[in-house]
Coordinates of C-alpha atoms in Angstrom, one line a residue:
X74 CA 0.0 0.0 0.0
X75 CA 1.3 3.8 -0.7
X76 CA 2.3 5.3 1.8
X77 CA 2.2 9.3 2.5
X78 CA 4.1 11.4 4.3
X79 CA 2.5 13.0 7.4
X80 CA 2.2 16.3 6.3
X81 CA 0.6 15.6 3.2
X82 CA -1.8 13.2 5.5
X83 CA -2.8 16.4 7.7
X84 CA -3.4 18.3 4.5
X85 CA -6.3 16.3 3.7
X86 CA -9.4 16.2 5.5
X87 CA -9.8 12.9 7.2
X88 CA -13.4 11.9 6.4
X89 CA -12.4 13.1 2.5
X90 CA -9.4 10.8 2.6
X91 CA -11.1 7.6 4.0
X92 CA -14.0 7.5 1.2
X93 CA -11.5 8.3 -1.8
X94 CA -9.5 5.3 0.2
X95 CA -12.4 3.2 0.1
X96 CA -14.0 4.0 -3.6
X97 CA -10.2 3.0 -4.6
X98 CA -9.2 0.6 -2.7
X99 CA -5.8 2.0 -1.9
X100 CA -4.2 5.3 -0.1
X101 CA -5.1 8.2 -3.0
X102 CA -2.1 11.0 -3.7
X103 CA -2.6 14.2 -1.9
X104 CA -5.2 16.4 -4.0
X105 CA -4.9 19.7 -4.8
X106 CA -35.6 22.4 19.1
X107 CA -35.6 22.4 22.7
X108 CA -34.6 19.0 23.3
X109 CA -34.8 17.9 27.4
X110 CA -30.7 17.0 26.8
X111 CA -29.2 19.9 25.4
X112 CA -25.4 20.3 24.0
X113 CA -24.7 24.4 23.5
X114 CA -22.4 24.2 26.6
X115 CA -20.4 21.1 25.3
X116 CA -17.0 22.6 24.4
X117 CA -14.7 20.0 22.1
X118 CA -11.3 20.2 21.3
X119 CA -9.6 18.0 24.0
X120 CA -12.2 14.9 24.1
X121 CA -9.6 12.6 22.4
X122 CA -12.0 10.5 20.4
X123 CA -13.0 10.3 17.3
X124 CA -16.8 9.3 16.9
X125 CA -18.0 6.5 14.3
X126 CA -21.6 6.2 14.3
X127 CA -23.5 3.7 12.1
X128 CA -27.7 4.3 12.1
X129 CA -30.5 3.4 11.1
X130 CA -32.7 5.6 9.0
X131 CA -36.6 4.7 8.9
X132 CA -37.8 4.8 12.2
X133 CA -34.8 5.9 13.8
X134 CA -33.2 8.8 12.2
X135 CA -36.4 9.4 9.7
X136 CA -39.8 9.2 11.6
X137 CA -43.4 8.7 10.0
X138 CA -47.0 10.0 10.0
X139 CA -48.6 6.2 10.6
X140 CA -52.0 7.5 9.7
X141 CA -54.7 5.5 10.8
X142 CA -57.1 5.1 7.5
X143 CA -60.3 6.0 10.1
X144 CA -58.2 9.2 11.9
X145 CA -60.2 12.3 10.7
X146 CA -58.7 15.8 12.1
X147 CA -61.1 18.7 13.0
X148 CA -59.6 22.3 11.0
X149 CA -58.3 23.5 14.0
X150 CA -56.0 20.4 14.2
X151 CA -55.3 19.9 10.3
X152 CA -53.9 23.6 10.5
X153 CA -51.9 22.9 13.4
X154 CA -50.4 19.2 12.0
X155 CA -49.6 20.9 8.6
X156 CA -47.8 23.8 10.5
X157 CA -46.1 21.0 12.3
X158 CA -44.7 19.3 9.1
X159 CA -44.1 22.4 6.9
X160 CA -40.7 22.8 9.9
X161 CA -39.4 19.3 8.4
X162 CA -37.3 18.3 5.9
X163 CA -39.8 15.6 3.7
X164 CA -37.7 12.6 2.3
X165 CA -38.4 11.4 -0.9
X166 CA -41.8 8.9 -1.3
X167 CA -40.5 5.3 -0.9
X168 CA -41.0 2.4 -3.2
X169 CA -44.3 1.7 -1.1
X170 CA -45.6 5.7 -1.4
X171 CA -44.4 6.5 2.2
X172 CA -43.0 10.0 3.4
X173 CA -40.2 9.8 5.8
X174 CA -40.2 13.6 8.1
X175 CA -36.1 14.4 9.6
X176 CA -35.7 17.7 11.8
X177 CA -33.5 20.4 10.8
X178 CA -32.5 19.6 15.0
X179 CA -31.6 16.0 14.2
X180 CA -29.2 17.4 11.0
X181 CA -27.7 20.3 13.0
X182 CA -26.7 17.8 15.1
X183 CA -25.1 15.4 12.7
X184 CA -23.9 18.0 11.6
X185 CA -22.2 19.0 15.1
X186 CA -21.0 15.5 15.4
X187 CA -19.2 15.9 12.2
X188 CA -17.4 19.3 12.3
X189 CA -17.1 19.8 16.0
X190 CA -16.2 16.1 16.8
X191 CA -14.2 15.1 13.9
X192 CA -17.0 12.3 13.7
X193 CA -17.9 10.5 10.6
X194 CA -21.8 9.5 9.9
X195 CA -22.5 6.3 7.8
X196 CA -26.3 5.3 7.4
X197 CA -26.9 1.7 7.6
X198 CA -30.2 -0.1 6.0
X199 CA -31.9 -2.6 4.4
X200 CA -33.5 0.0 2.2
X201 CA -32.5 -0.3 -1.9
X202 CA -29.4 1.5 -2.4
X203 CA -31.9 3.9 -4.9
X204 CA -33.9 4.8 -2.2
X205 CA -30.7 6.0 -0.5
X206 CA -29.1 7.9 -3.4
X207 CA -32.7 9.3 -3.5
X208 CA -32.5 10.4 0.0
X209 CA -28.5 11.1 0.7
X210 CA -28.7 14.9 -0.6
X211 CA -31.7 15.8 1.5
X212 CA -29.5 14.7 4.9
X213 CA -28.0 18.0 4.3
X214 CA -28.1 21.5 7.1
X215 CA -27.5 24.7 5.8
X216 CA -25.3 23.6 3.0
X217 CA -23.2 21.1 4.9
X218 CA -23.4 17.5 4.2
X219 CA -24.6 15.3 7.3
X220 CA -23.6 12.0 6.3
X221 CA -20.4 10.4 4.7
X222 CA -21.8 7.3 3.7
X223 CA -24.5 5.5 3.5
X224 CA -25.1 1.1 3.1
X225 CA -27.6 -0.2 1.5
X226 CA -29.8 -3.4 1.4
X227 CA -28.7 -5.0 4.3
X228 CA -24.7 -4.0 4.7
X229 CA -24.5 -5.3 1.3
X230 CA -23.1 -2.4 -0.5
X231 CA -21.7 0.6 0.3
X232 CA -21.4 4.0 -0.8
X233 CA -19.0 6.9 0.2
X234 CA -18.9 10.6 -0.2
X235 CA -16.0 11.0 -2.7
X236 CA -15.6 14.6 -3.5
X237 CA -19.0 15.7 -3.0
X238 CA -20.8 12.8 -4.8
X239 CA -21.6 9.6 -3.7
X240 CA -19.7 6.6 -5.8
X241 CA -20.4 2.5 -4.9
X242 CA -17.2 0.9 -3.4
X243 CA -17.7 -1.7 -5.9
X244 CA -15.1 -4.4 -4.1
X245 CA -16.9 -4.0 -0.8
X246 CA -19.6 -5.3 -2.5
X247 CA -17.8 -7.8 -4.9
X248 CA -17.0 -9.6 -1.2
X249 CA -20.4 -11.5 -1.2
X250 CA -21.1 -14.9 -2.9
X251 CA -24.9 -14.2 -4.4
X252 CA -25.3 -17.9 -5.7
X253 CA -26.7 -19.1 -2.5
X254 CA -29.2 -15.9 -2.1
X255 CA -30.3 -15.6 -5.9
X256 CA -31.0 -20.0 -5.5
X257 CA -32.7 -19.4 -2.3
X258 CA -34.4 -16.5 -4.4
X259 CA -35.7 -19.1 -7.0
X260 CA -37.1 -21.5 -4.4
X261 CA -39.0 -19.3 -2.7
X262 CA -40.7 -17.7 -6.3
X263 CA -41.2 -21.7 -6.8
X264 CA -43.0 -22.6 -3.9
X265 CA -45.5 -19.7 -4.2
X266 CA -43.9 -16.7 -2.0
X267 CA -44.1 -13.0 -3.7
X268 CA -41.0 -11.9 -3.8
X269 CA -39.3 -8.4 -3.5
X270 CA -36.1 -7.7 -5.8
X271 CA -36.9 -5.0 -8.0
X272 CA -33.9 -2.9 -7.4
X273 CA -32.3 -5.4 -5.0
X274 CA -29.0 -7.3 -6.1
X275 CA -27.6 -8.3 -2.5
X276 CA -30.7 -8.7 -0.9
X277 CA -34.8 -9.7 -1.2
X278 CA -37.6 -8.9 1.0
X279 CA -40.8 -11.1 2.0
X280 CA -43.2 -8.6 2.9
X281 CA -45.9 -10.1 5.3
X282 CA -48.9 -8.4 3.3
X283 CA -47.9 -9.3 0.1
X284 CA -48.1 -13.4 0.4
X285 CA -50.9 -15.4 -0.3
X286 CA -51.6 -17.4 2.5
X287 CA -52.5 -21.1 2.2
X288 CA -51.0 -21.0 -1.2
X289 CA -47.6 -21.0 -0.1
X290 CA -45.7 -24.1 1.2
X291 CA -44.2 -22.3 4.6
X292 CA -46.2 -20.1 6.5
X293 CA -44.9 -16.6 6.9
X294 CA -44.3 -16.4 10.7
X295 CA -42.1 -19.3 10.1
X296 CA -39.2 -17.8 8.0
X297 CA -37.1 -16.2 10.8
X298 CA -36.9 -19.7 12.9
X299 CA -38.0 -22.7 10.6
X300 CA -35.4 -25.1 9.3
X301 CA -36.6 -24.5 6.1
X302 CA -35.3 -21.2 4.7
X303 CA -31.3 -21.8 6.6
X304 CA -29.4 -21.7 3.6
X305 CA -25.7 -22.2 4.3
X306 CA -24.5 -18.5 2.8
X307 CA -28.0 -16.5 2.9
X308 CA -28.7 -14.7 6.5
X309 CA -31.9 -12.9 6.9
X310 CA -33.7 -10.7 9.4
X311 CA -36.7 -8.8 10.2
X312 CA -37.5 -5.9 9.7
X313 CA -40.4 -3.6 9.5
X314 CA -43.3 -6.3 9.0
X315 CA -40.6 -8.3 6.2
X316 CA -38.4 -10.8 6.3
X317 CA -35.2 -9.5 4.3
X318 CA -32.7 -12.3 2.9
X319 CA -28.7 -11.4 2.4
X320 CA -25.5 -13.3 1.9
X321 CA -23.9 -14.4 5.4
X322 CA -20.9 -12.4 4.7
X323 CA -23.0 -8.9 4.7
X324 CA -25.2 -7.8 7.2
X325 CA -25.2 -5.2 9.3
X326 CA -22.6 -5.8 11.6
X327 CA -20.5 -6.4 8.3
X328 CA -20.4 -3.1 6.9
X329 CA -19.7 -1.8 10.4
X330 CA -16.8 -3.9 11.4
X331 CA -15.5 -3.3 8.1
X332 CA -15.6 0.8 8.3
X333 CA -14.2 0.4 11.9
X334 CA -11.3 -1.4 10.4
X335 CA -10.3 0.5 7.4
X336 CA -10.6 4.1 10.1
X337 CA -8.1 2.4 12.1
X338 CA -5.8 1.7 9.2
X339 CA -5.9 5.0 8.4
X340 CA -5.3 6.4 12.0
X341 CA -2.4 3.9 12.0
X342 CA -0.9 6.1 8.9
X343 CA -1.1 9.3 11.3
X344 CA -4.3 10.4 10.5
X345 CA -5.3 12.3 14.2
X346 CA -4.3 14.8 16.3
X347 CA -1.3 15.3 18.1
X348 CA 2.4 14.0 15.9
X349 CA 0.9 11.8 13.6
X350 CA -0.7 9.6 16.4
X351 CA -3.9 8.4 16.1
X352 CA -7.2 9.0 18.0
X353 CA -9.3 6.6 20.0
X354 CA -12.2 5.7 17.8
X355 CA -15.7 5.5 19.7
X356 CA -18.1 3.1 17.9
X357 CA -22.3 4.2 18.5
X358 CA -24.5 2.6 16.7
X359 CA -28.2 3.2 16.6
X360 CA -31.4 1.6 15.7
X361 CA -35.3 0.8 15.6
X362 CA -35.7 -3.2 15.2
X363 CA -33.6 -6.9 15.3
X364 CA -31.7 -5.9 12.0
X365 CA -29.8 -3.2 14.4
X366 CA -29.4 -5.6 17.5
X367 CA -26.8 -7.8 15.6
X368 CA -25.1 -4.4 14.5
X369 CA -24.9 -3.7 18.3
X370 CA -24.0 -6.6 19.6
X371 CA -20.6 -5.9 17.2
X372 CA -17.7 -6.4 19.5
X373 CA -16.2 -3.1 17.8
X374 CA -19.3 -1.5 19.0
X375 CA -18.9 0.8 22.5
X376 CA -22.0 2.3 22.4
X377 CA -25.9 1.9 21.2
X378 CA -28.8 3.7 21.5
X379 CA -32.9 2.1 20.0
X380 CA -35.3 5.1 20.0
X381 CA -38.3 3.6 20.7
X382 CA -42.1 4.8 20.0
X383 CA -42.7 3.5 23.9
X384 CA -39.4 4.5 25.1
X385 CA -35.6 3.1 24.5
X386 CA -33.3 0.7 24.7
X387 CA -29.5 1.4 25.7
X388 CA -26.5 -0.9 25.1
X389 CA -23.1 -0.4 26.3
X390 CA -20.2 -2.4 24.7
X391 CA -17.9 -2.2 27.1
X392 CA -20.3 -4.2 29.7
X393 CA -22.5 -5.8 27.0
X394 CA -26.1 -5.3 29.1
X395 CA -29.1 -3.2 27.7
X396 CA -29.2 -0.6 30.5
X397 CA -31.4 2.9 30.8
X398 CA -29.1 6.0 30.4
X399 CA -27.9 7.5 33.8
X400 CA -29.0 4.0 35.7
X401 CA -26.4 1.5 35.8
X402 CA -27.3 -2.1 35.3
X403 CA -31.5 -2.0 35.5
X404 CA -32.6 -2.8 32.1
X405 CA -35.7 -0.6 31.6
X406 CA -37.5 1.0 29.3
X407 CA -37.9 4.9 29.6
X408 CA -39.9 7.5 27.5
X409 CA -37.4 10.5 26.0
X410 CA -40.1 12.9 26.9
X411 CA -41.4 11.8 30.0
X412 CA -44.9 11.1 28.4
X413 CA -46.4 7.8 28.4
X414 CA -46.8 7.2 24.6
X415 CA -49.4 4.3 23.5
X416 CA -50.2 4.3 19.5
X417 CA -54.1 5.0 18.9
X418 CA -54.4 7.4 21.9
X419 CA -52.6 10.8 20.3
X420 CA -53.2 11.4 16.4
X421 CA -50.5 10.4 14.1
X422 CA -48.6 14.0 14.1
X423 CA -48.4 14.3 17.4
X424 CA -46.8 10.7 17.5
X425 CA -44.5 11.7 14.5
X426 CA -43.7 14.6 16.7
X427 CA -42.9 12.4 19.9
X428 CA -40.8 10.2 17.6
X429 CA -39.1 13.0 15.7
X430 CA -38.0 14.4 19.3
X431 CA -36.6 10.7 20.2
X432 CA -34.0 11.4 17.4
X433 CA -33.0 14.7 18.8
X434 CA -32.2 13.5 21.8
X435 CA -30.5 10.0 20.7
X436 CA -28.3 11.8 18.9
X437 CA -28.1 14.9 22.0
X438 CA -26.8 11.6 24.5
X439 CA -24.4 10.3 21.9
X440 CA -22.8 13.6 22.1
X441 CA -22.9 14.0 25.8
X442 CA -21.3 10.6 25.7
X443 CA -18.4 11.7 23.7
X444 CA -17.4 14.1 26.8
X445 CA -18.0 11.3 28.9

């Protein structure tokens, strides 16, 4: 591998450096909102680590309206919901017609984690990688970029900022051994099962609402635990109400360990403060269902954090127990707002609101955790 000399390694901006690294594959030559937890009087510059932090996006970092079909608003509430929304930043519709809402409080503070922190934002998620491109240039706060990357159908590909524009590092993804996942593919379209892979190449979906019932050979509610969908090479997971299928060698977890890795390459070539020596990297990862629990269970992982409509869920690395924030060992669930929050007894936007305020504060205690 190339190496460069230091100076030329400070020159460059570290995030900048890591993607060209990873579209390449090799070292590149040097180129020519009131929140309950609140940051303002956080003050970086000596905290010593650099923060990593792989998330979620739908239902963790991007919140939706889940409109009941019967919920009818009176006018005063329909003018106060659309007031609501019109202070978002609407993602583009999904492939099933779906708007995702993110606050310009949850980018500001990306952004913070970014610029003040040195920290470097990668969105992981089973989502097609063209829902993401779709979706990468609205994570944006007054002009500055909010992510650096972004994964794609299950930690199966990945994608880095390179010079303003995201471009596929195409050997990441070259990794995984798609026979067993496209056979699996075929077996499933065989024995009667709709199957999800328009736009998919290292990943299909089963969704739940989509099957036929009787007609199939395995019942739905089956696929996560019967013996009859392990496939030595193919993993799979639920998520949101489907049943996603990968190879074994992505996942989650995958993508994150390999980041984590390649960062502390590049730290080991003097990228950091202080003579060339290289930061202490601190891992967070945060999610919304059991697709982000294997990502947190990562042994690279120090930190996670599950926004939850009915509260959280908390993991700590180091001891590897779920525990509430600011309580020790109890494992507990908590609301962020100190509201008791039960789907069906608020309209949807005030939920979307509740949910929306979860992310500003998920990503308000990772930062209070970097100055821990």
């Amino acid at each position: 591998m190339q190496l460069l000399s230091l100076a030329a390694i400070l020159f460059m901006s570290s995030g900048l450096m890591l993607n060209q690294y990873l579209v390449s594959g090799s070292i590149p030559p040097t180129p020519s909102r009131n929140t309950p937890v609140t940051t303002d009087d956080i003050v970086p510059s000596k905290y010593g680590k650099r923060p990593i932090v792989f998330s979620d996006v739908d239902g963790t970092l991007v919140q939706y309206e889940d409109k009941l079909n019967d919920e009818e608003l009176d006018a005063s509430s329909e003018e106060e919901r659309e007031k609501y929304l019109s202070t978002l930043v609407a993602m583009p519709r999904s492939s099933t017609g779906k708007v995702g809402y993110v606050s310009p409080r949850t980018l500001e503070l990306l952004c913070k984690i970014k610029e003040d922190y040195d920290g470097y934002i990668c969105l992981v998620s089973g989502a097609r990688s063209t829902t993401l491109a779709q979706r990468a240039p609205f994570f944006v706060h007054e002009g500055r970029r909010a992510i650096d990357a972004f994964s794609s159908e299950s930690g199966g590909r990945l994608f880095v900022n390179n010079s303003g524009s995201f471009e596929e590092m195409t050997f990441y993804g070259e990794r995984h051994d798609l026979e067993p996942l496209n056979a699996l593919k075929e077996h499933f379209s065989e024995i009667g099962f709709v199957v999800d892979d328009r736009d998919y190449t290292h990943q299909f979906r089963l969704h739940r609402s989509k099957q036929k019932g009787g007609e199939t050979e395995v019942a739905f509610d089956e696929l996560l635990d019967g013996d009859g969908t392990r496939v030595d090479g193919v993993a799979k997971t639920a998520n949101l109400g489907c049943c996603d299928f990968f190879p074994s060698s992505s996942g989650k977890r995958s993508v994150g360990a390999f980041l984590t890795s390649k960062m502390k390459e590049l730290g080991e070539l003097g990228v950091g403060e202080g003579e060339g020596k290289a930061k202490e990297l601190c891992i967070f990862t945060c999610g919304d269902d059991d697709n982000d629990i294997e990502l947190a269970k990562g042994d690279f992982v120090d930190f996670s954090i599950f926004p939850k409509k009915n509260g959280a869920r908390v993991m700590r690395g180091d001891a590897g127990n779920m525990a509430q924030v600011g309580d020790g060992d109890k494992v507990q669930r908590f609301s962020f707002t100190g509201k008791e929050i039960i789907k069906g007894e608020r309209k949807a936007w005030e939920q979307l609101k509740e949910d929306i305020l979860a992310t500003e504060i998920m990503l308000s205690l990772i930062i209070k955790e970097i100055e821990r």
